[in-house]
PDB file of C-alpha atoms in Angstrom:
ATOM      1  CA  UNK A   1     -51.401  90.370  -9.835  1.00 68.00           C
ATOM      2  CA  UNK A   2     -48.547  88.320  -8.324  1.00 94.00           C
ATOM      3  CA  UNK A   3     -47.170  85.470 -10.008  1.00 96.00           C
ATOM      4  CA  UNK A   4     -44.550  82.781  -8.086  1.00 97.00           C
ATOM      5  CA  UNK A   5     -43.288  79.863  -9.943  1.00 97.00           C
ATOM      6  CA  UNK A   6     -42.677  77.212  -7.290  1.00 97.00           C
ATOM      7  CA  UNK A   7     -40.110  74.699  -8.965  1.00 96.00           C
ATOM      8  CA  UNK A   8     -39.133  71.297  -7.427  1.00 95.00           C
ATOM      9  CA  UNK A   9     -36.338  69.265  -9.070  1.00 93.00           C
ATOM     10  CA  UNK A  10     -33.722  66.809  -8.038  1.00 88.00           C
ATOM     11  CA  UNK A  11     -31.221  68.779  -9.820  1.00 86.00           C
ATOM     12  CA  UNK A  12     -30.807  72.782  -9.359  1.00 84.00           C
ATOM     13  CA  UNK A  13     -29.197  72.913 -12.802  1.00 84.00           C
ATOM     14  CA  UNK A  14     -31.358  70.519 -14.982  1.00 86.00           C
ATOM     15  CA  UNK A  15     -34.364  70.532 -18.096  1.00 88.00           C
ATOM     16  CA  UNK A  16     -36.743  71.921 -15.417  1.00 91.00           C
ATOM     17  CA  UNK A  17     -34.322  75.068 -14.545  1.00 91.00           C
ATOM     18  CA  UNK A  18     -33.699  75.904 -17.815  1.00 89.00           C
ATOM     19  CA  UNK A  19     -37.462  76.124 -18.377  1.00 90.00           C
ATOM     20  CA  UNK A  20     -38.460  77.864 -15.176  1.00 92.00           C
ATOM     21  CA  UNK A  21     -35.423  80.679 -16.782  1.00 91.00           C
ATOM     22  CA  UNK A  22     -37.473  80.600 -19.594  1.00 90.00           C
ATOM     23  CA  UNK A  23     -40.276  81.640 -18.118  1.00 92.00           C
ATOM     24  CA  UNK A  24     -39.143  84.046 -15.332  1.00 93.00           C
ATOM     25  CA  UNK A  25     -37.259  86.015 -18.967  1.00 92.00           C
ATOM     26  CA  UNK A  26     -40.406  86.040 -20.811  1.00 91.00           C
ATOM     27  CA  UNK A  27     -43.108  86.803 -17.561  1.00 92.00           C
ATOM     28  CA  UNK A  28     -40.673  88.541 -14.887  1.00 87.00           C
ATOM     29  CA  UNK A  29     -42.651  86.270 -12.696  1.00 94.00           C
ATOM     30  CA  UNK A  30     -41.026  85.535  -9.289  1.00 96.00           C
ATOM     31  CA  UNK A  31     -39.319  82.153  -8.308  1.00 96.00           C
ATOM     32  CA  UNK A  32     -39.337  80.205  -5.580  1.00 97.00           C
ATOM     33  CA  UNK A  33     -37.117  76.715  -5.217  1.00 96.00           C
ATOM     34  CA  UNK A  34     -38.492  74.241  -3.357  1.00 97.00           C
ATOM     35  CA  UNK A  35     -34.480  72.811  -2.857  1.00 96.00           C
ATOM     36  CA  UNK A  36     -33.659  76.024  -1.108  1.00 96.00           C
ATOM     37  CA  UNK A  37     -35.445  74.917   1.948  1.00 97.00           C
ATOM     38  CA  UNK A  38     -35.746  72.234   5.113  1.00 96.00           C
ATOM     39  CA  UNK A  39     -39.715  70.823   4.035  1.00 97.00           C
ATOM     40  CA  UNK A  40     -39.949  67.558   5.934  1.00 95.00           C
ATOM     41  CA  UNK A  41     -42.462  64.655   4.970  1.00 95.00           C
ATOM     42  CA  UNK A  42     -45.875  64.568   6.128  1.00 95.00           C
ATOM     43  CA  UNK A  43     -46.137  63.806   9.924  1.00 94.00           C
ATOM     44  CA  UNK A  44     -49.464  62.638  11.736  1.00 94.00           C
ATOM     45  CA  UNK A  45     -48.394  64.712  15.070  1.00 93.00           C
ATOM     46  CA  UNK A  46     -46.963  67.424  13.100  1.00 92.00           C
ATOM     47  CA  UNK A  47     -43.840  67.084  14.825  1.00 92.00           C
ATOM     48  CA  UNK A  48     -41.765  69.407  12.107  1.00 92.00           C
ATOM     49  CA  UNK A  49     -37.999  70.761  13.576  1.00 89.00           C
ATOM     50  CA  UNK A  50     -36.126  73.388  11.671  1.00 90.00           C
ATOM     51  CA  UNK A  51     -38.844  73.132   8.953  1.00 95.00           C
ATOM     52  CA  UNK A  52     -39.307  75.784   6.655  1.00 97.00           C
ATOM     53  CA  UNK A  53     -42.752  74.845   4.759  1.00 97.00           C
ATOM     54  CA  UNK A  54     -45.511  76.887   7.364  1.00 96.00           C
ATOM     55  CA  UNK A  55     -42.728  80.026   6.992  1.00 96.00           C
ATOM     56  CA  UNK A  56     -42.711  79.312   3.083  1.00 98.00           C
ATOM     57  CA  UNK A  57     -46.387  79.404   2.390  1.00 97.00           C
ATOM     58  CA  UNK A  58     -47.077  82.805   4.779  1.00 97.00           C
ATOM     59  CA  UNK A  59     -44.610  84.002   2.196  1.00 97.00           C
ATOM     60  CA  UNK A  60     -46.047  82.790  -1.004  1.00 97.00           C
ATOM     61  CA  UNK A  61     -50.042  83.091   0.348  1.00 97.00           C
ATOM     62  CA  UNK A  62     -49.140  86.604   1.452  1.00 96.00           C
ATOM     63  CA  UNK A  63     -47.301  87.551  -1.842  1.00 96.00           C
ATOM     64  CA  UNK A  64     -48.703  85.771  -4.680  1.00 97.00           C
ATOM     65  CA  UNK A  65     -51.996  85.420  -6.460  1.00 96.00           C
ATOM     66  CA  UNK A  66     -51.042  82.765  -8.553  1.00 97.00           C
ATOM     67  CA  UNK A  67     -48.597  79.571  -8.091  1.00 98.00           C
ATOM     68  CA  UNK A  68     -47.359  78.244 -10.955  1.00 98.00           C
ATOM     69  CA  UNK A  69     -45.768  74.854 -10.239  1.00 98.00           C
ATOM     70  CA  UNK A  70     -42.784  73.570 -12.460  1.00 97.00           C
ATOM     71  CA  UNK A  71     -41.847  70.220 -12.063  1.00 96.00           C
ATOM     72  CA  UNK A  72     -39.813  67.240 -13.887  1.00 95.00           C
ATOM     73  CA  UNK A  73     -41.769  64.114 -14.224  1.00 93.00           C
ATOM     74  CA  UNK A  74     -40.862  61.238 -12.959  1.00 90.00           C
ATOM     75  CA  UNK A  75     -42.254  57.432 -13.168  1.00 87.00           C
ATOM     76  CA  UNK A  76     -45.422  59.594 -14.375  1.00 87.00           C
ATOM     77  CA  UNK A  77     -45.924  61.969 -11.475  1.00 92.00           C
ATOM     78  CA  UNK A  78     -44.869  65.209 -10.155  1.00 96.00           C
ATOM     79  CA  UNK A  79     -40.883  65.091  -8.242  1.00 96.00           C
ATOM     80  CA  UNK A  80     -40.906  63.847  -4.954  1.00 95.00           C
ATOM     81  CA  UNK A  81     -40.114  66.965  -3.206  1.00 96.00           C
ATOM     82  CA  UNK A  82     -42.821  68.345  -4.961  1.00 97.00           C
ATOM     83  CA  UNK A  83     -45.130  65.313  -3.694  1.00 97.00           C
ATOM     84  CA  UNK A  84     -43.877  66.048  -0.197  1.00 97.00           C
ATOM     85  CA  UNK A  85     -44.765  70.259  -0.790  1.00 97.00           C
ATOM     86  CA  UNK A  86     -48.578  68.893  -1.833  1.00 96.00           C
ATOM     87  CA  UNK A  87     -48.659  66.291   0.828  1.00 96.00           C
ATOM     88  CA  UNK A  88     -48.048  68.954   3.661  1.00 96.00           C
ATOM     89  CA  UNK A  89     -50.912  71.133   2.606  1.00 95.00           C
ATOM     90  CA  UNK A  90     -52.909  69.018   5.056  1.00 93.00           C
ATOM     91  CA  UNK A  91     -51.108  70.799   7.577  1.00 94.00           C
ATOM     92  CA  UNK A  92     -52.750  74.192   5.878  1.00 94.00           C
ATOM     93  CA  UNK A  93     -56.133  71.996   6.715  1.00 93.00           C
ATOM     94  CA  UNK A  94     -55.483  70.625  10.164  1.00 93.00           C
ATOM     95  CA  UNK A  95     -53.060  73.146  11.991  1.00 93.00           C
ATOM     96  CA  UNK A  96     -53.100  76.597   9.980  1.00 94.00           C
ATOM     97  CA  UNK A  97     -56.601  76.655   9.044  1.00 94.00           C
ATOM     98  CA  UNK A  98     -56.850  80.144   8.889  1.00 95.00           C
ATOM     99  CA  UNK A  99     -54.045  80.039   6.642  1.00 95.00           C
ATOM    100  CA  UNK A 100     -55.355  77.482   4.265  1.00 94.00           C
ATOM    101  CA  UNK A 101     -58.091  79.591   3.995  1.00 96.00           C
ATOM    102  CA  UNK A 102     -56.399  82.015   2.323  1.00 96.00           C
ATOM    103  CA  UNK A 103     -55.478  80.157  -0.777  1.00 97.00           C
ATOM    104  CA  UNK A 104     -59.371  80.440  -1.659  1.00 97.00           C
ATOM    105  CA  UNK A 105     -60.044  82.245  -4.540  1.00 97.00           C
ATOM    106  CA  UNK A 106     -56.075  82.447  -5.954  1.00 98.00           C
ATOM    107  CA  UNK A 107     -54.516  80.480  -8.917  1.00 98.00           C
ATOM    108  CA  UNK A 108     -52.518  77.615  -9.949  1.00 98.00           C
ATOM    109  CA  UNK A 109     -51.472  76.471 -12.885  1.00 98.00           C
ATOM    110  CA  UNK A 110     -48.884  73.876 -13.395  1.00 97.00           C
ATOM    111  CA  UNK A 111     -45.812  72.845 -16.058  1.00 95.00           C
ATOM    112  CA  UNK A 112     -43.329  69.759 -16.470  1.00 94.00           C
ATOM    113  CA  UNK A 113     -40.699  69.158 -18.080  1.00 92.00           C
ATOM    114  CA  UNK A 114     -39.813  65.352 -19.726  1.00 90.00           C
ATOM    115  CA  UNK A 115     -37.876  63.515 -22.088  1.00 86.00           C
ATOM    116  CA  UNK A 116     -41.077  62.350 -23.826  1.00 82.00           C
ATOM    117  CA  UNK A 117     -44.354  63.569 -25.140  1.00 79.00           C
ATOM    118  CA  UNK A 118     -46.186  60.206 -23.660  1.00 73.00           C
ATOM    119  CA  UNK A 119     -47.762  62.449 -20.909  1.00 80.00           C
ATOM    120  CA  UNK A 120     -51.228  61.476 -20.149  1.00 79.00           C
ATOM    121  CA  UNK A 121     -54.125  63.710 -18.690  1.00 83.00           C
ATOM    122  CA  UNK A 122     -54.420  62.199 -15.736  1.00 90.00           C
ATOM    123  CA  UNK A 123     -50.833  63.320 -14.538  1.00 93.00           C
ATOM    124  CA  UNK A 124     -52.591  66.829 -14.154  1.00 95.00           C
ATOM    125  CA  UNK A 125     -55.008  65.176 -11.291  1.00 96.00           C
ATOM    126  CA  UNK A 126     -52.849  66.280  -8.436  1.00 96.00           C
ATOM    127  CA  UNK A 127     -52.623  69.980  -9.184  1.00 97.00           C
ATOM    128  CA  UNK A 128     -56.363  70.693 -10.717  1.00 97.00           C
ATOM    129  CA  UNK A 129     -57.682  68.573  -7.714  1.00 96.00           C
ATOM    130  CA  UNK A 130     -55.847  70.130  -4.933  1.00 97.00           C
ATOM    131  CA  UNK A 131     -56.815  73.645  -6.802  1.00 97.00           C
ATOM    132  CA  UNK A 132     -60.453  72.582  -6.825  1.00 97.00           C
ATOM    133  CA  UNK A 133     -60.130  71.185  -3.184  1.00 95.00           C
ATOM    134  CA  UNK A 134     -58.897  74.356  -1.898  1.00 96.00           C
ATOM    135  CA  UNK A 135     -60.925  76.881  -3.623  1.00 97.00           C
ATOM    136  CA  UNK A 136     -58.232  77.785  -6.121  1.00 97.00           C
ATOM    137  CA  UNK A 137     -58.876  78.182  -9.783  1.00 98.00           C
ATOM    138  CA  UNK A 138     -56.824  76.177 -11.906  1.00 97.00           C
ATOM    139  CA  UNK A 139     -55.307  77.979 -14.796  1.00 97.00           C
ATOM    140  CA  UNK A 140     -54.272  74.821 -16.812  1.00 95.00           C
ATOM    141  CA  UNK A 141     -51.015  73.154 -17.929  1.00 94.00           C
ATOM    142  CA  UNK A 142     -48.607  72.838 -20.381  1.00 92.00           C
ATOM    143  CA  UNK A 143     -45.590  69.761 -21.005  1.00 92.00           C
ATOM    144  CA  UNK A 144     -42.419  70.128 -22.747  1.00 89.00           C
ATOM    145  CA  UNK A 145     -40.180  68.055 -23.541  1.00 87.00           C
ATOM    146  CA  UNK A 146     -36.026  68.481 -22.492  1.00 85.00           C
ATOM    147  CA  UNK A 147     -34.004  70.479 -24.772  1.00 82.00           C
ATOM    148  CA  UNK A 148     -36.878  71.546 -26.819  1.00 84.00           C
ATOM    149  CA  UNK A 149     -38.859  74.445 -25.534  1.00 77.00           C
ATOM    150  CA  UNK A 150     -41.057  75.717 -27.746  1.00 81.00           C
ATOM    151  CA  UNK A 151     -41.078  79.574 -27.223  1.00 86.00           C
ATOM    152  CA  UNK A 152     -44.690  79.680 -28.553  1.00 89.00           C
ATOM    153  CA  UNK A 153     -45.945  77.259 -26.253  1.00 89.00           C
ATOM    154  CA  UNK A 154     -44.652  79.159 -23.705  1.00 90.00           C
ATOM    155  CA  UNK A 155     -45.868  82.287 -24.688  1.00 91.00           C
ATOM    156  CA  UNK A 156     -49.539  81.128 -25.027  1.00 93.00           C
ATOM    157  CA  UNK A 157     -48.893  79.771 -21.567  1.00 93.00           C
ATOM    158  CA  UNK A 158     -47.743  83.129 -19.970  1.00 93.00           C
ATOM    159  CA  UNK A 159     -50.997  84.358 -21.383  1.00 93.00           C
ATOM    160  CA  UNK A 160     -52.871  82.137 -20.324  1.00 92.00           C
ATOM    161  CA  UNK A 161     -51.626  82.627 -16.973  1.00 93.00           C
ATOM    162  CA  UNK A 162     -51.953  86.094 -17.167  1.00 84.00           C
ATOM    163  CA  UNK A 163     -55.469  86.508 -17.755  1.00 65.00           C
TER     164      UNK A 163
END
């Protein structure tokens, strides 16, 4: 079983890199950053130039069993390039059906990565919905908090993933 860990950040060098290292040392899981590419917003027409996101997700739906995605939080959500990643799966439902399709049945679990432990449940909503939406079994989650990763914690969530 494939694992990808599909990170989105502001920074390529911050909390949420650190803890995506973490995890790629302990799981040799694979990673895939969402800053390395051209992903443009959401268009009604699906007018998309140079855009990399259809490419991307041949790649990971091809690849990978399970997406794992990393994520800072900000103003109590997911990053905004990480938004934009989610909000172009409609295109996986309107213009690459087949493709879509081919998420059924995989996994996704999720982490972030905050100053704070004030993290509610409901900040999960996006990921196990979308999962649930799509056919996708959703693993679960796990927050940490900047400068203080908890190697157990991680641990029981590379098991848990792993299962």
């Amino acid at each position: 079983m494939k694992n990808i860990i599909i990170t989105g950040s502001s920074r390529n060098d911050g909390d949420t890199k650190a803890l995506t290292n973490e995890l790629i040392k302990k799981s040799n899981w694979d990673l895939i950053d969402l800053n390395d590419y051209n992903i443009g917003f959401y268009d009604y027409k699906h007018n998309y130039e140079n855009d990399d996101y259809l490419m991307l997700m041949r790649k990971i739906i091809d690849k990978y069993d399970t997406l794992i995605f990393a994520t800072p939080v900000y103003w109590y959500s997911m990053s905004g390039i990480m938004k934009v990643f989610f909000d172009r799966i409609t295109d996986l439902l309107e213009i690459e059906k087949d493709l879509g399709r081919k998420l059924r049945g995989k996994n996704m679990a999720a982490i972030s990565c905050s100053v704070g432990n004030n993290l509610g449940h409901i900040f999960w909503l996006p990921f196990s919905e979308t999962a649930d939406y799509l056919g996708m079994k959703y693993l679960g989650s796990l927050h940490t908090i900047a400068g203080e990763i908890n190697q157990l914690e991680l641990d029981e969530f590379i098991n848990q993933v792993g299962k």
